[in-house]
Amino acid sequence: MRLSLRRVAPVLVAASFFALARPTVAAPAAEETTPDKSLGAAKEAFESAQNAFVRGEYAVAAERFLSAYEHKRYPAFLFNVAVSFEKAKQLEKAKQYFMQYLEQDANANDAAQVKLRLEVINQLLAPPPAPPPPPPPPPPAGSDGGAPPPPTSPDGGAPPTTTPPTTTSTGCVLGTRAAAASARWRRTLAAAAWR
């Protein structure tokens, strides 16, 4: 599996806090023999959370990062919890922990980026806009400003009927008007022939 900087960034932030947690000055021999148990538990939880995050088990990773935070109150753990919940598509929890992260570390280097993430989460959590109202029904036929009424037949309202096409003596198919004109023409010719 190929790891990207985006996937590993939250883990690296928390790892940097562990590196900073180590004493840089030589401690007395008595302190070396009694390790910080809460730091050891936080480190264990952190490493377990890292493994879960890399495997794509984001909800598990979030819970383990939260466990690490309970042992050592490093704000970076809250950031990791929020990112894990964001990846797990639990946006309400992600929002909660991003806000808690900013409260714990108001001067964080990535505060602007976290605020941007919160804006995106808020947009995703916002209810969808209401659908536009349906268009008004068309006005009744023949009313003021409406469309002209549909054509009616000469018999006062019955739907117009169509007559089948007529074939001429030459074999051409004529439409209804052409057939009527052809019939009138033949009657006119027939009448003229009788005179």
PDB file of C-alpha atoms in Angstrom:
ATOM      1  CA  MET A   1       0.000   0.000   0.000  1.00  0.00           C
ATOM      2  CA  ARG A   2       1.330   3.411  -0.912  1.00  0.00           C
ATOM      3  CA  LEU A   3       1.322   5.963   1.893  1.00  0.00           C
ATOM      4  CA  SER A   4       0.809   9.608   1.160  1.00  0.00           C
ATOM      5  CA  LEU A   5       1.874  12.555   3.253  1.00  0.00           C
ATOM      6  CA  ARG A   6      -1.763  13.378   3.947  1.00  0.00           C
ATOM      7  CA  ARG A   7      -2.402   9.975   5.481  1.00  0.00           C
ATOM      8  CA  VAL A   8       0.710  10.008   7.617  1.00  0.00           C
ATOM      9  CA  ALA A   9       0.708  13.708   8.601  1.00  0.00           C
ATOM     10  CA  PRO A  10      -1.554  13.325  11.667  1.00  0.00           C
ATOM     11  CA  VAL A  11       0.597  10.489  12.901  1.00  0.00           C
ATOM     12  CA  LEU A  12       3.776  12.482  12.401  1.00  0.00           C
ATOM     13  CA  VAL A  13       2.379  15.392  14.410  1.00  0.00           C
ATOM     14  CA  ALA A  14       1.802  13.172  17.414  1.00  0.00           C
ATOM     15  CA  ALA A  15       5.175  11.461  16.956  1.00  0.00           C
ATOM     16  CA  SER A  16       6.902  14.824  17.161  1.00  0.00           C
ATOM     17  CA  PHE A  17       5.362  15.370  20.576  1.00  0.00           C
ATOM     18  CA  PHE A  18       6.818  12.083  21.769  1.00  0.00           C
ATOM     19  CA  ALA A  19      10.203  13.182  20.542  1.00  0.00           C
ATOM     20  CA  LEU A  20       9.822  16.443  22.441  1.00  0.00           C
ATOM     21  CA  ALA A  21       8.713  14.602  25.568  1.00  0.00           C
ATOM     22  CA  ARG A  22      12.132  12.990  25.994  1.00  0.00           C
ATOM     23  CA  PRO A  23      14.409  14.851  28.375  1.00  0.00           C
ATOM     24  CA  THR A  24      17.318  16.528  26.630  1.00  0.00           C
ATOM     25  CA  VAL A  25      19.284  17.116  29.801  1.00  0.00           C
ATOM     26  CA  ALA A  26      20.768  14.150  31.605  1.00  0.00           C
ATOM     27  CA  ALA A  27      18.380  13.176  34.357  1.00  0.00           C
ATOM     28  CA  PRO A  28      19.488  11.935  37.718  1.00  0.00           C
ATOM     29  CA  ALA A  29      19.962   8.190  38.010  1.00  0.00           C
ATOM     30  CA  ALA A  30      16.920   7.832  40.261  1.00  0.00           C
ATOM     31  CA  GLU A  31      14.578   9.177  37.539  1.00  0.00           C
ATOM     32  CA  GLU A  32      16.038   6.846  34.910  1.00  0.00           C
ATOM     33  CA  THR A  33      15.055   3.816  36.941  1.00  0.00           C
ATOM     34  CA  THR A  34      11.444   4.962  37.378  1.00  0.00           C
ATOM     35  CA  PRO A  35      10.051   5.618  33.882  1.00  0.00           C
ATOM     36  CA  ASP A  36       6.919   7.704  33.398  1.00  0.00           C
ATOM     37  CA  LYS A  37       4.206   5.054  33.269  1.00  0.00           C
ATOM     38  CA  SER A  38       1.643   7.365  31.712  1.00  0.00           C
ATOM     39  CA  LEU A  39       4.103   8.286  28.966  1.00  0.00           C
ATOM     40  CA  GLY A  40       4.743   4.587  28.292  1.00  0.00           C
ATOM     41  CA  ALA A  41       0.983   3.875  28.135  1.00  0.00           C
ATOM     42  CA  ALA A  42       0.462   6.870  25.844  1.00  0.00           C
ATOM     43  CA  LYS A  43       3.250   5.666  23.586  1.00  0.00           C
ATOM     44  CA  GLU A  44       1.728   2.166  23.413  1.00  0.00           C
ATOM     45  CA  ALA A  45      -1.726   3.561  22.598  1.00  0.00           C
ATOM     46  CA  PHE A  46      -0.204   5.924  20.041  1.00  0.00           C
ATOM     47  CA  GLU A  47       1.665   3.148  18.235  1.00  0.00           C
ATOM     48  CA  SER A  48      -1.447   0.972  18.216  1.00  0.00           C
ATOM     49  CA  ALA A  49      -3.455   3.921  16.838  1.00  0.00           C
ATOM     50  CA  GLN A  50      -0.848   4.514  14.125  1.00  0.00           C
ATOM     51  CA  ASN A  51      -1.091   0.886  13.007  1.00  0.00           C
ATOM     52  CA  ALA A  52      -4.895   1.020  12.915  1.00  0.00           C
ATOM     53  CA  PHE A  53      -4.802   4.294  10.955  1.00  0.00           C
ATOM     54  CA  VAL A  54      -2.425   2.872   8.347  1.00  0.00           C
ATOM     55  CA  ARG A  55      -4.682  -0.200   7.971  1.00  0.00           C
ATOM     56  CA  GLY A  56      -7.653   2.094   7.313  1.00  0.00           C
ATOM     57  CA  GLU A  57      -9.400   1.266  10.611  1.00  0.00           C
ATOM     58  CA  TYR A  58     -10.126   4.896  11.328  1.00  0.00           C
ATOM     59  CA  ALA A  59     -12.716   4.500  14.098  1.00  0.00           C
ATOM     60  CA  VAL A  60     -10.362   2.153  15.982  1.00  0.00           C
ATOM     61  CA  ALA A  61      -7.478   4.563  15.444  1.00  0.00           C
ATOM     62  CA  ALA A  62      -9.560   7.438  16.822  1.00  0.00           C
ATOM     63  CA  GLU A  63     -10.356   5.521  19.995  1.00  0.00           C
ATOM     64  CA  ARG A  64      -6.707   4.581  20.486  1.00  0.00           C
ATOM     65  CA  PHE A  65      -5.486   8.139  19.860  1.00  0.00           C
ATOM     66  CA  LEU A  66      -8.053   9.234  22.441  1.00  0.00           C
ATOM     67  CA  SER A  67      -6.636   6.667  24.859  1.00  0.00           C
ATOM     68  CA  ALA A  68      -3.162   8.096  24.287  1.00  0.00           C
ATOM     69  CA  TYR A  69      -4.560  11.575  24.999  1.00  0.00           C
ATOM     70  CA  GLU A  70      -6.050  10.362  28.275  1.00  0.00           C
ATOM     71  CA  HIS A  71      -2.595   9.174  29.363  1.00  0.00           C
ATOM     72  CA  LYS A  72      -0.747  12.290  28.206  1.00  0.00           C
ATOM     73  CA  ARG A  73      -2.679  15.439  27.394  1.00  0.00           C
ATOM     74  CA  TYR A  74      -0.844  16.413  24.219  1.00  0.00           C
ATOM     75  CA  PRO A  75      -3.095  18.486  21.905  1.00  0.00           C
ATOM     76  CA  ALA A  76      -1.662  16.686  18.853  1.00  0.00           C
ATOM     77  CA  PHE A  77      -3.500  13.561  19.983  1.00  0.00           C
ATOM     78  CA  LEU A  78      -6.782  15.473  19.693  1.00  0.00           C
ATOM     79  CA  PHE A  79      -5.848  16.460  16.151  1.00  0.00           C
ATOM     80  CA  ASN A  80      -5.197  12.798  15.332  1.00  0.00           C
ATOM     81  CA  VAL A  81      -8.509  11.791  16.909  1.00  0.00           C
ATOM     82  CA  ALA A  82     -10.318  14.390  14.772  1.00  0.00           C
ATOM     83  CA  VAL A  83      -8.610  13.329  11.544  1.00  0.00           C
ATOM     84  CA  SER A  84      -9.379   9.677  12.265  1.00  0.00           C
ATOM     85  CA  PHE A  85     -13.059  10.449  12.848  1.00  0.00           C
ATOM     86  CA  GLU A  86     -13.070  12.587   9.700  1.00  0.00           C
ATOM     87  CA  LYS A  87     -11.690   9.651   7.694  1.00  0.00           C
ATOM     88  CA  ALA A  88     -14.275   7.354   9.322  1.00  0.00           C
ATOM     89  CA  LYS A  89     -16.960   9.790   8.062  1.00  0.00           C
ATOM     90  CA  GLN A  90     -18.073  10.540  11.630  1.00  0.00           C
ATOM     91  CA  LEU A  91     -18.124  14.254  10.991  1.00  0.00           C
ATOM     92  CA  GLU A  92     -19.880  15.326  14.206  1.00  0.00           C
ATOM     93  CA  LYS A  93     -17.130  13.731  16.288  1.00  0.00           C
ATOM     94  CA  ALA A  94     -14.428  15.073  13.971  1.00  0.00           C
ATOM     95  CA  LYS A  95     -15.830  18.586  14.408  1.00  0.00           C
ATOM     96  CA  GLN A  96     -15.925  18.159  18.183  1.00  0.00           C
ATOM     97  CA  TYR A  97     -12.278  17.086  18.407  1.00  0.00           C
ATOM     98  CA  PHE A  98     -11.002  19.694  15.935  1.00  0.00           C
ATOM     99  CA  MET A  99     -12.657  22.360  18.081  1.00  0.00           C
ATOM    100  CA  GLN A 100     -11.220  20.834  21.239  1.00  0.00           C
ATOM    101  CA  TYR A 101      -7.785  20.771  19.585  1.00  0.00           C
ATOM    102  CA  LEU A 102      -8.015  24.495  18.815  1.00  0.00           C
ATOM    103  CA  GLU A 103      -9.129  25.216  22.383  1.00  0.00           C
ATOM    104  CA  GLN A 104      -6.161  23.271  23.782  1.00  0.00           C
ATOM    105  CA  ASP A 105      -3.609  24.791  21.403  1.00  0.00           C
ATOM    106  CA  ALA A 106      -4.924  28.146  20.216  1.00  0.00           C
ATOM    107  CA  ASN A 107      -1.531  29.092  18.759  1.00  0.00           C
ATOM    108  CA  ALA A 108      -1.049  25.882  16.805  1.00  0.00           C
ATOM    109  CA  ASN A 109       0.941  26.215  13.597  1.00  0.00           C
ATOM    110  CA  ASP A 110      -1.850  24.510  11.665  1.00  0.00           C
ATOM    111  CA  ALA A 111      -4.745  26.464  13.245  1.00  0.00           C
ATOM    112  CA  ALA A 112      -5.701  28.089   9.923  1.00  0.00           C
ATOM    113  CA  GLN A 113      -5.822  24.705   8.196  1.00  0.00           C
ATOM    114  CA  VAL A 114      -7.882  23.223  11.035  1.00  0.00           C
ATOM    115  CA  LYS A 115     -10.334  26.133  10.802  1.00  0.00           C
ATOM    116  CA  LEU A 116     -10.648  25.497   7.074  1.00  0.00           C
ATOM    117  CA  ARG A 117     -11.362  21.834   7.773  1.00  0.00           C
ATOM    118  CA  LEU A 118     -14.027  22.875  10.266  1.00  0.00           C
ATOM    119  CA  GLU A 119     -15.669  25.099   7.632  1.00  0.00           C
ATOM    120  CA  VAL A 120     -15.814  22.179   5.198  1.00  0.00           C
ATOM    121  CA  ILE A 121     -17.241  19.872   7.873  1.00  0.00           C
ATOM    122  CA  ASN A 122     -19.867  22.492   8.765  1.00  0.00           C
ATOM    123  CA  GLN A 123     -20.885  22.729   5.110  1.00  0.00           C
ATOM    124  CA  LEU A 124     -21.166  18.956   4.895  1.00  0.00           C
ATOM    125  CA  LEU A 125     -23.244  18.803   8.071  1.00  0.00           C
ATOM    126  CA  ALA A 126     -25.566  21.644   7.040  1.00  0.00           C
ATOM    127  CA  PRO A 127     -28.997  20.515   5.891  1.00  0.00           C
ATOM    128  CA  PRO A 128     -29.478  20.548   2.131  1.00  0.00           C
ATOM    129  CA  PRO A 129     -31.219  23.627   0.739  1.00  0.00           C
ATOM    130  CA  ALA A 130     -34.955  23.412   0.336  1.00  0.00           C
ATOM    131  CA  PRO A 131     -36.070  22.397  -3.155  1.00  0.00           C
ATOM    132  CA  PRO A 132     -37.432  25.221  -5.288  1.00  0.00           C
ATOM    133  CA  PRO A 133     -41.209  25.616  -5.202  1.00  0.00           C
ATOM    134  CA  PRO A 134     -43.108  23.940  -8.028  1.00  0.00           C
ATOM    135  CA  PRO A 135     -44.097  26.188 -10.932  1.00  0.00           C
ATOM    136  CA  PRO A 136     -47.608  27.638 -10.730  1.00  0.00           C
ATOM    137  CA  PRO A 137     -50.284  25.706 -12.626  1.00  0.00           C
ATOM    138  CA  PRO A 138     -51.175  27.067 -16.062  1.00  0.00           C
ATOM    139  CA  PRO A 139     -54.237  29.340 -16.173  1.00  0.00           C
ATOM    140  CA  PRO A 140     -57.472  27.736 -17.340  1.00  0.00           C
ATOM    141  CA  ALA A 141     -58.106  27.771 -21.103  1.00  0.00           C
ATOM    142  CA  GLY A 142     -59.802  30.851 -22.476  1.00  0.00           C
ATOM    143  CA  SER A 143     -59.102  32.953 -19.390  1.00  0.00           C
ATOM    144  CA  ASP A 144     -57.524  36.367 -19.484  1.00  0.00           C
ATOM    145  CA  GLY A 145     -53.985  36.151 -20.936  1.00  0.00           C
ATOM    146  CA  GLY A 146     -54.085  32.410 -21.396  1.00  0.00           C
ATOM    147  CA  ALA A 147     -53.528  30.304 -24.448  1.00  0.00           C
ATOM    148  CA  PRO A 148     -56.301  30.149 -27.015  1.00  0.00           C
ATOM    149  CA  PRO A 149     -58.806  27.353 -26.492  1.00  0.00           C
ATOM    150  CA  PRO A 150     -58.171  24.142 -28.394  1.00  0.00           C
ATOM    151  CA  PRO A 151     -59.860  23.904 -31.784  1.00  0.00           C
ATOM    152  CA  THR A 152     -63.285  22.310 -31.855  1.00  0.00           C
ATOM    153  CA  SER A 153     -65.002  20.507 -34.652  1.00  0.00           C
ATOM    154  CA  PRO A 154     -67.906  21.951 -36.594  1.00  0.00           C
ATOM    155  CA  ASP A 155     -70.377  19.691 -34.783  1.00  0.00           C
ATOM    156  CA  GLY A 156     -69.894  21.710 -31.550  1.00  0.00           C
ATOM    157  CA  GLY A 157     -67.337  19.990 -29.396  1.00  0.00           C
ATOM    158  CA  ALA A 158     -66.837  16.487 -30.639  1.00  0.00           C
ATOM    159  CA  PRO A 159     -63.205  15.792 -31.428  1.00  0.00           C
ATOM    160  CA  PRO A 160     -62.338  16.189 -35.079  1.00  0.00           C
ATOM    161  CA  THR A 161     -62.291  12.974 -37.007  1.00  0.00           C
ATOM    162  CA  THR A 162     -59.795  12.039 -39.644  1.00  0.00           C
ATOM    163  CA  THR A 163     -60.631  10.318 -42.861  1.00  0.00           C
ATOM    164  CA  PRO A 164     -58.322   7.745 -44.306  1.00  0.00           C
ATOM    165  CA  PRO A 165     -56.213   8.852 -47.253  1.00  0.00           C
ATOM    166  CA  THR A 166     -57.739   8.469 -50.714  1.00  0.00           C
ATOM    167  CA  THR A 167     -56.018   6.988 -53.744  1.00  0.00           C
ATOM    168  CA  THR A 168     -56.401   8.796 -57.066  1.00  0.00           C
ATOM    169  CA  SER A 169     -56.915   7.091 -60.414  1.00  0.00           C
ATOM    170  CA  THR A 170     -53.195   7.397 -61.022  1.00  0.00           C
ATOM    171  CA  GLY A 171     -52.413   5.543 -57.738  1.00  0.00           C
ATOM    172  CA  CYS A 172     -51.252   8.555 -55.721  1.00  0.00           C
ATOM    173  CA  VAL A 173     -52.274   8.668 -52.084  1.00  0.00           C
ATOM    174  CA  LEU A 174     -53.885  11.938 -51.143  1.00  0.00           C
ATOM    175  CA  GLY A 175     -54.393  13.405 -47.719  1.00  0.00           C
ATOM    176  CA  THR A 176     -57.801  14.408 -46.385  1.00  0.00           C
ATOM    177  CA  ARG A 177     -57.899  17.869 -48.013  1.00  0.00           C
ATOM    178  CA  ALA A 178     -56.441  16.648 -51.275  1.00  0.00           C
ATOM    179  CA  ALA A 179     -58.949  13.783 -51.400  1.00  0.00           C
ATOM    180  CA  ALA A 180     -61.857  16.176 -50.834  1.00  0.00           C
ATOM    181  CA  ALA A 181     -60.583  18.529 -53.533  1.00  0.00           C
ATOM    182  CA  SER A 182     -60.100  15.614 -55.905  1.00  0.00           C
ATOM    183  CA  ALA A 183     -63.658  14.394 -55.257  1.00  0.00           C
ATOM    184  CA  ARG A 184     -65.068  17.885 -55.882  1.00  0.00           C
ATOM    185  CA  TRP A 185     -63.057  18.187 -59.088  1.00  0.00           C
ATOM    186  CA  ARG A 186     -64.422  14.837 -60.349  1.00  0.00           C
ATOM    187  CA  ARG A 187     -67.993  15.911 -59.556  1.00  0.00           C
ATOM    188  CA  THR A 188     -67.439  19.185 -61.375  1.00  0.00           C
ATOM    189  CA  LEU A 189     -66.076  17.348 -64.422  1.00  0.00           C
ATOM    190  CA  ALA A 190     -68.922  14.841 -64.325  1.00  0.00           C
ATOM    191  CA  ALA A 191     -71.520  17.626 -64.107  1.00  0.00           C
ATOM    192  CA  ALA A 192     -69.910  19.448 -67.032  1.00  0.00           C
ATOM    193  CA  ALA A 193     -69.949  16.302 -69.110  1.00  0.00           C
ATOM    194  CA  TRP A 194     -73.737  15.925 -68.648  1.00  0.00           C
ATOM    195  CA  ARG A 195     -74.524  19.378 -69.853  1.00  0.00           C
TER     196      ARG A 195
END
